[in-house]
XYZ file of C-alpha atoms in Angstrom:
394
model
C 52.757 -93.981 53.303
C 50.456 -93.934 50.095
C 52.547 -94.065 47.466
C 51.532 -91.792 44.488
C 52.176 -91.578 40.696
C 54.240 -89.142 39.804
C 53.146 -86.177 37.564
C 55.137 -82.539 36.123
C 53.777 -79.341 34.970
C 56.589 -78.041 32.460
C 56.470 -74.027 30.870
C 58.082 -72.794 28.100
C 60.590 -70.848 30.072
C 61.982 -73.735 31.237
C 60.520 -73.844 34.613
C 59.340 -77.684 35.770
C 56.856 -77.765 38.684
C 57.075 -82.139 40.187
C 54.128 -83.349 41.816
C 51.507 -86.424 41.567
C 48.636 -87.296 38.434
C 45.018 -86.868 38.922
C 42.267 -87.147 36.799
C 42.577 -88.602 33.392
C 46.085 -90.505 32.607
C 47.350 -88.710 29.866
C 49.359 -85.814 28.813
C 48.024 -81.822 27.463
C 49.424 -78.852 26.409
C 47.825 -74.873 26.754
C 48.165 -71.521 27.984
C 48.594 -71.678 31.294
C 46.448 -69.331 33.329
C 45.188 -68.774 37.267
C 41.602 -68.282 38.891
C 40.867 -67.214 42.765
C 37.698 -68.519 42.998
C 37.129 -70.194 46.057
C 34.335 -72.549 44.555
C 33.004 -73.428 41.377
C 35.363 -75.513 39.928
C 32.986 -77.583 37.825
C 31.527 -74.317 36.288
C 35.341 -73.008 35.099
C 35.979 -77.033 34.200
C 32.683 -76.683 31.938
C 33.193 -72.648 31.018
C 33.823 -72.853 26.874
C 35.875 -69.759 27.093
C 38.814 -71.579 29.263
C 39.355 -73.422 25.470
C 42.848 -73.574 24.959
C 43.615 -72.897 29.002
C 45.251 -75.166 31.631
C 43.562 -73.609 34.949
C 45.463 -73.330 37.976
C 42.943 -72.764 40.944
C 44.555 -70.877 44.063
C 42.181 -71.979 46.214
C 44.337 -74.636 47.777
C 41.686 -77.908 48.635
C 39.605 -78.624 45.084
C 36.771 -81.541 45.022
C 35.277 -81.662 48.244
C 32.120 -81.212 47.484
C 31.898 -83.587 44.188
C 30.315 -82.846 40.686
C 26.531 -82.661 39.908
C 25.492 -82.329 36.723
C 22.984 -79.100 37.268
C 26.132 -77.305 37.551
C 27.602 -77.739 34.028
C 27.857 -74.724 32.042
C 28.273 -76.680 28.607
C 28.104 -80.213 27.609
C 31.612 -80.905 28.519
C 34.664 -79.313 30.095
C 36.465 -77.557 27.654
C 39.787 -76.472 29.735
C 42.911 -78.352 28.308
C 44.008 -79.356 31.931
C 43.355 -78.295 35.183
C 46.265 -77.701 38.855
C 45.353 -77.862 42.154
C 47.508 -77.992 45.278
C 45.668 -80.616 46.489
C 42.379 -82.392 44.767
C 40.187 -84.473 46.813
C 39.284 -88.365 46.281
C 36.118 -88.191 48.359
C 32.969 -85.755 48.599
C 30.386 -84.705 50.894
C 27.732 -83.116 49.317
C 23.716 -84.406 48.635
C 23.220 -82.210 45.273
C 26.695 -84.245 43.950
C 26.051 -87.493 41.617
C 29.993 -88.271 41.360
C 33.352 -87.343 42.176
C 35.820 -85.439 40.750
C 38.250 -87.603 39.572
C 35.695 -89.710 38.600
C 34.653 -86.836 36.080
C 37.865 -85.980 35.343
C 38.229 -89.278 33.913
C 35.405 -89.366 31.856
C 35.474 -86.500 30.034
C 39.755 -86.793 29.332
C 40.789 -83.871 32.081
C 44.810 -84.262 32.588
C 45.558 -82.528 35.603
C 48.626 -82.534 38.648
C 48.206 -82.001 42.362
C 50.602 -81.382 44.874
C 52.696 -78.636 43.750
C 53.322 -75.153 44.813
C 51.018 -72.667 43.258
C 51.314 -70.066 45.471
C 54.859 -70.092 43.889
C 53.156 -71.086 40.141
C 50.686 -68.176 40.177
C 53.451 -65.734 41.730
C 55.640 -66.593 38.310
C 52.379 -66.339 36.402
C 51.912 -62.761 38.207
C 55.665 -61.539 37.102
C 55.900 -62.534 33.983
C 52.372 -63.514 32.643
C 50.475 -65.903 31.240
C 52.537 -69.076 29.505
C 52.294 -72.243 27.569
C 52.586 -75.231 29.694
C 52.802 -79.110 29.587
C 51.066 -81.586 32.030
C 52.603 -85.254 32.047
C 51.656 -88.151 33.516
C 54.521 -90.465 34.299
C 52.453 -93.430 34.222
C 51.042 -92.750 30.622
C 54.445 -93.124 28.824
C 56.016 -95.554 31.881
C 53.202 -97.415 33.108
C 55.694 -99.876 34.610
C 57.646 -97.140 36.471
C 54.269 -95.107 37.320
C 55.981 -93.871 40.744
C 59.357 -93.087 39.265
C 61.047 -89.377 38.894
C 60.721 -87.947 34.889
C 64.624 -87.770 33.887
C 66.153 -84.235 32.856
C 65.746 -85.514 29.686
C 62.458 -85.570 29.514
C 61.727 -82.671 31.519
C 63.345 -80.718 28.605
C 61.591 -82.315 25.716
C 57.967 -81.088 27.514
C 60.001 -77.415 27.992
C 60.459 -77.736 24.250
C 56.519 -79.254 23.928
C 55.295 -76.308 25.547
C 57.530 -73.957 23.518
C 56.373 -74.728 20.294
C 52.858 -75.042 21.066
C 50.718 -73.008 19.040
C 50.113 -69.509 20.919
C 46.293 -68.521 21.230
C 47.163 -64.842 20.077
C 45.814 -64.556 16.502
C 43.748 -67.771 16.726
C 40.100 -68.020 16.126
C 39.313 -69.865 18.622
C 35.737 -69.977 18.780
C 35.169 -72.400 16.120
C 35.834 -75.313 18.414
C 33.211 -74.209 20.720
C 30.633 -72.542 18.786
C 26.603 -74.910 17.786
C 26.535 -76.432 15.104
C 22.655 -75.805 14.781
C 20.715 -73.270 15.892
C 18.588 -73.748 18.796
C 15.976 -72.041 20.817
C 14.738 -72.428 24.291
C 10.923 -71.556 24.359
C 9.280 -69.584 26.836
C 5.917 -70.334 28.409
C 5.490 -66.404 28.862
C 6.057 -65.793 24.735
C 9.195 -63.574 25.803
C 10.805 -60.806 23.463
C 12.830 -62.625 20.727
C 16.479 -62.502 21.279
C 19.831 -63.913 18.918
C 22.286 -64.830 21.048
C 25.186 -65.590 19.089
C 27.417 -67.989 20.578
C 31.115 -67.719 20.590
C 31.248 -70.115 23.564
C 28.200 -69.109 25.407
C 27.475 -70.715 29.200
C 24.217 -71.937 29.728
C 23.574 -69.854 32.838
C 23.669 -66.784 30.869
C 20.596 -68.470 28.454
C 18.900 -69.291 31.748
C 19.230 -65.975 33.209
C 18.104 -64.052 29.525
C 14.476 -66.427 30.209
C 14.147 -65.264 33.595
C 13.887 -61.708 32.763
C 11.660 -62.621 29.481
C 13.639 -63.005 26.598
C 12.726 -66.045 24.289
C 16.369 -67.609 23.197
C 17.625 -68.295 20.111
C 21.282 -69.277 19.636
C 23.088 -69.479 16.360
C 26.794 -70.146 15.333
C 28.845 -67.773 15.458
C 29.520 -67.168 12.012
C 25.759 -66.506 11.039
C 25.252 -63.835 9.018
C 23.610 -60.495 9.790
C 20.699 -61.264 6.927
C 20.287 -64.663 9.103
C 19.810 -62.950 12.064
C 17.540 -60.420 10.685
C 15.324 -63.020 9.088
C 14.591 -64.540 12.060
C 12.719 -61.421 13.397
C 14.320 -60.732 16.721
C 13.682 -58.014 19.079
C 17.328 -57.841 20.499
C 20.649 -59.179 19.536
C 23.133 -60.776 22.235
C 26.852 -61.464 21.946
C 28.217 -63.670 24.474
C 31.749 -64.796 25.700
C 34.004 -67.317 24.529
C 37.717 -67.908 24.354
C 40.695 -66.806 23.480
C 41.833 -63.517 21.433
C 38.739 -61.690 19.808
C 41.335 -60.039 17.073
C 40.317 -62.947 14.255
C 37.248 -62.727 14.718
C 36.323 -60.473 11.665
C 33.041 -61.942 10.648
C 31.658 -61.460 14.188
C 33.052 -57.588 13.668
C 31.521 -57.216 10.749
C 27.973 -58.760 11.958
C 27.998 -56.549 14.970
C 28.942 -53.241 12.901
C 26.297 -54.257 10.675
C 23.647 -54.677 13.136
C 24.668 -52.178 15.950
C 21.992 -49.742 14.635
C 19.026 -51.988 14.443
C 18.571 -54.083 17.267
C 19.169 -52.899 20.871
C 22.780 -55.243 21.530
C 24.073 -56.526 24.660
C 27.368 -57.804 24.984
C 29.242 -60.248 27.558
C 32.979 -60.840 28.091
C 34.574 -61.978 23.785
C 31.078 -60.265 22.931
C 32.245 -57.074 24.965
C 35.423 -57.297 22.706
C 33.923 -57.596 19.602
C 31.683 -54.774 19.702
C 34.774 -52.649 20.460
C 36.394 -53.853 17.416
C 33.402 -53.490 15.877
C 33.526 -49.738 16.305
C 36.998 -49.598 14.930
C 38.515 -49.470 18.202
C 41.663 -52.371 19.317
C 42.381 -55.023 22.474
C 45.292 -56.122 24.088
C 46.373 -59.166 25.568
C 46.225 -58.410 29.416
C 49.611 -59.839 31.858
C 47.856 -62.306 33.245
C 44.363 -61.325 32.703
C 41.036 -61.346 35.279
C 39.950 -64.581 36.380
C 37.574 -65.476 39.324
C 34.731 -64.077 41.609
C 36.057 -61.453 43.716
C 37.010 -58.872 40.919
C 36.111 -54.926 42.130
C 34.315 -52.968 39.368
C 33.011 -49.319 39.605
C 29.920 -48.417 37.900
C 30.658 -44.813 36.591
C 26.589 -44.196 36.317
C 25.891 -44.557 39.976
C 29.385 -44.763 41.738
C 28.358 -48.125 43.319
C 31.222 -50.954 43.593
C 29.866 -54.030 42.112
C 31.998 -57.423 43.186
C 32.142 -59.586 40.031
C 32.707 -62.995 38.476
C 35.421 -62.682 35.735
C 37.221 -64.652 33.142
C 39.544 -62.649 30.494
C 42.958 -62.277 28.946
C 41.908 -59.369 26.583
C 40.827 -56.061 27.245
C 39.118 -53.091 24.941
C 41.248 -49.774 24.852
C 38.623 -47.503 24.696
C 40.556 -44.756 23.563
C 41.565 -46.178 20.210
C 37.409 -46.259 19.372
C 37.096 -43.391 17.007
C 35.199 -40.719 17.535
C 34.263 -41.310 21.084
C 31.566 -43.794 19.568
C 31.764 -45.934 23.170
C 31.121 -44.501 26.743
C 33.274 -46.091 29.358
C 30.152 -47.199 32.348
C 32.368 -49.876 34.521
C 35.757 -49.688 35.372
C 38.173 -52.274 37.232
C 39.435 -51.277 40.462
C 42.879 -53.173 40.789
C 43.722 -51.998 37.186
C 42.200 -49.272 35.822
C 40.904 -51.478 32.961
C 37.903 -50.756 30.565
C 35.168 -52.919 32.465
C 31.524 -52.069 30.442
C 31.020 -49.950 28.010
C 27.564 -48.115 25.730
C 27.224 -46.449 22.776
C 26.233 -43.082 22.129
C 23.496 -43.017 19.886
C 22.274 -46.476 19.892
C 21.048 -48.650 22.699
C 24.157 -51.151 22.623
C 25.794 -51.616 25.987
C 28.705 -54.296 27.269
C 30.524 -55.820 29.965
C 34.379 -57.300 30.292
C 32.856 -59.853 32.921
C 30.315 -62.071 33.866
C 26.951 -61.200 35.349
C 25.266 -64.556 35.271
C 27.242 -65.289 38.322
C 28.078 -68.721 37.466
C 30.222 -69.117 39.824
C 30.083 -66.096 41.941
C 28.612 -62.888 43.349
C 25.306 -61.703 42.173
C 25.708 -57.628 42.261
C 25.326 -57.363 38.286
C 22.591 -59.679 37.457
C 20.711 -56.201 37.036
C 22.308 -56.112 33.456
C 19.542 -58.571 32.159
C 17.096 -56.658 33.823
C 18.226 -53.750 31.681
C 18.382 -55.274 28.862
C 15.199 -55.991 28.550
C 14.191 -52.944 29.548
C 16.330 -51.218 26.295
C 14.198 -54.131 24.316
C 10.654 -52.644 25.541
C 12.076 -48.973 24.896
C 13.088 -49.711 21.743
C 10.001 -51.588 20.475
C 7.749 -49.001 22.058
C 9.614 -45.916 20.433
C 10.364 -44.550 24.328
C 13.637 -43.560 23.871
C 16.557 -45.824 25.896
C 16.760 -45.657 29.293
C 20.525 -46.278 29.271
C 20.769 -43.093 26.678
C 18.898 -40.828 28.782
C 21.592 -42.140 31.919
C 24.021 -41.492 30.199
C 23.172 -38.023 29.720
C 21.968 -37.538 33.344
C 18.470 -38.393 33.028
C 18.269 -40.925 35.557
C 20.488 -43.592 37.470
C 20.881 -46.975 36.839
């Protein structure tokens, strides 16, 4: 029998999950969260918006298929630790250039294997989303790397996990955000776009060029003069993690700008143009997370299947003045899934149309984007307006 090194997973209610290390040796604390993707994992790993997150993936065999780098989403993973009921040591797979311990381990990814989570994400289901703590036995015993972690010691990472700090109230995007503005040229001298990024993916910058939109990404906390001097066409505000609440600079850009450039927005971005408006979000149970969520497209009464990754929602009720049309709504839960406005040509959506892991039923959203971007410039009047008002379906 293979003996392995053993590993815990401790929450903040006191609740201590035993199994066995993988990845990097080490120890992490975060908010604890689920996704039931059934691929993909190197896309969450690299996702910006898991910041903050330990990532339990239900899918119960992770890693078969290796890691290859056209599949990052960012430069690095950004979750704080990942749980799997079982990860794989080898791979099968020609596009893969390593595995994924192997990548793990580079990049400083603590993560467990081998313990229940059918009976993790059923606790996370109850009673939400919590703060956890990963530990590696053989990090603080490396002589005693197989050993059980004492009572003890399971309390004091209880305790860890209690007083970590909770991502409610916590601007979060500043760990994620460029530095520098960037661009990514076009050899069809596309429509000029900002994207601001709060923790943007790179598919989503890919899939703007495909549909001819020249990128430009800035920080996050560029101001709306910035953006303006720059000349765009459109303005984009994409996802990124945790609660969009602090962001009040990004607020204050989008109210600022929501009238003069047609404005897309994509999962934080979604949030923040709600906020924008004057309207509020709440932290969802255990929020939306992976490729199989069911969303209802109120323009056309098509059911979309989408990729997901949230633990806030807009309450479109508390926008004032019925500024915001509710377009998309989820399914399972009744939740606020895409929104427009009602004069401009500003439109959002809670989840994630690149597809990056998942299905690719929404990718029409940068299709119409564009298409408010040629409307606008050529004084046609917004296609998404006149849908709205029962001029056409989208």
């Amino acid at each position: 029998m293979i003996r392995k090194e053993r590993a815990i997973l401790a929450l903040e209610d006191g609740t201590v999950y035993r199994g066995y290390a993988f990845g990097h040796r080490g120890e992490t604390v975060g908010e604890v969260v689920f996704n039931t993707s059934m691929t993909g994992y190197q896309e969450i790993m690299t996702d910006p918006s898991y910041n903050g997150q330990i990532v339990t993936i239900t899918y119960p065999h992770v890693g078969n298929y290796g890691v290859a780098i056209y599949d990052m989403e960012s430069n690095k993973p950004y979750v704080r630790g990942f749980i799997s009921r079982e990860f794989s040591g080898d791979y099968s797979n020609f596009r893969a250039q390593q595995s994924l311990e192997a990548f793990m381990q580079q990049y400083g990814v603590v993560s467990i294997q081998g313990i229940d989570t059918r009976a993790l994400v059923r606790r996370l289901r109850t009673g939400g989303v919590v703060k956890g703590v990963i530990a590696h036995r053989s990090y603080t015993h490396p002589e005693d790397a197989y050993g059980e972690f004492t009572p003890e010691e399971e309390a004091a990472y209880v305790a860890r996990a209690a007083g970590h700090q909770d991502i409610d109230g916590h601007d979060m995007t500043r760990e994620v955000t460029t530095a520098l503005p960037y661009a990514l040229p076009t050899l069809r001298g596309g429509k000029r776009v900002v994207l601001m990024d709060f923790g943007i993916k790179h598919t989503i910058i890919e899939r703007l060029a495909e549909v001819g939109i020249e990128p430009i990404v800035v920080p996050a906390h560029t101001t709306p003069a910035q953006i303006m001097a720059l000349r765009p066409h459109g303005l984009f505000l994409s996802n990124g993690p945790g609660d969009p609440a602090p962001l009040e600079y990004a607020h204050q850009t989008a109210r600022e700008l929501m009238s003069a450039l047609p404005t897309f927005g994509i999962c934080l971005g979604h949030q923040i143009l709600g906020l924008a408006a004057g309207g509020q979000t709440f932290k969802m149970k255990f929020g939306h997370r992976g490729g199989n969520q069911p969303v209802k497209n109120l323009l056309t009464g098509n059911v979309e299947i989408t990729s997901q990754n949230h633990g806030y929602a807009v309450d479109l009720g508390s926008i004032p003045n019925g500024e915001f049309i509710a377009t998309h709504v989820n399914l399972n839960d009744g939740t606020l899934e895409g929104m427009a406005h009602s004069r401009y040509p500003v439109f959002s959506v809670q989840y994630h149309p690149e597809a990056s892991p998942g299905p690719h039923d929404s990718r029409y959203l940068f299709d119409r984007f564009i298409e408010e971007i040629d409307a606008f410039d050529g004084g046609d009047g917004s296609p998404l307006m006149k849908a709205l008002s029962g001029g056409l379906g989208v």
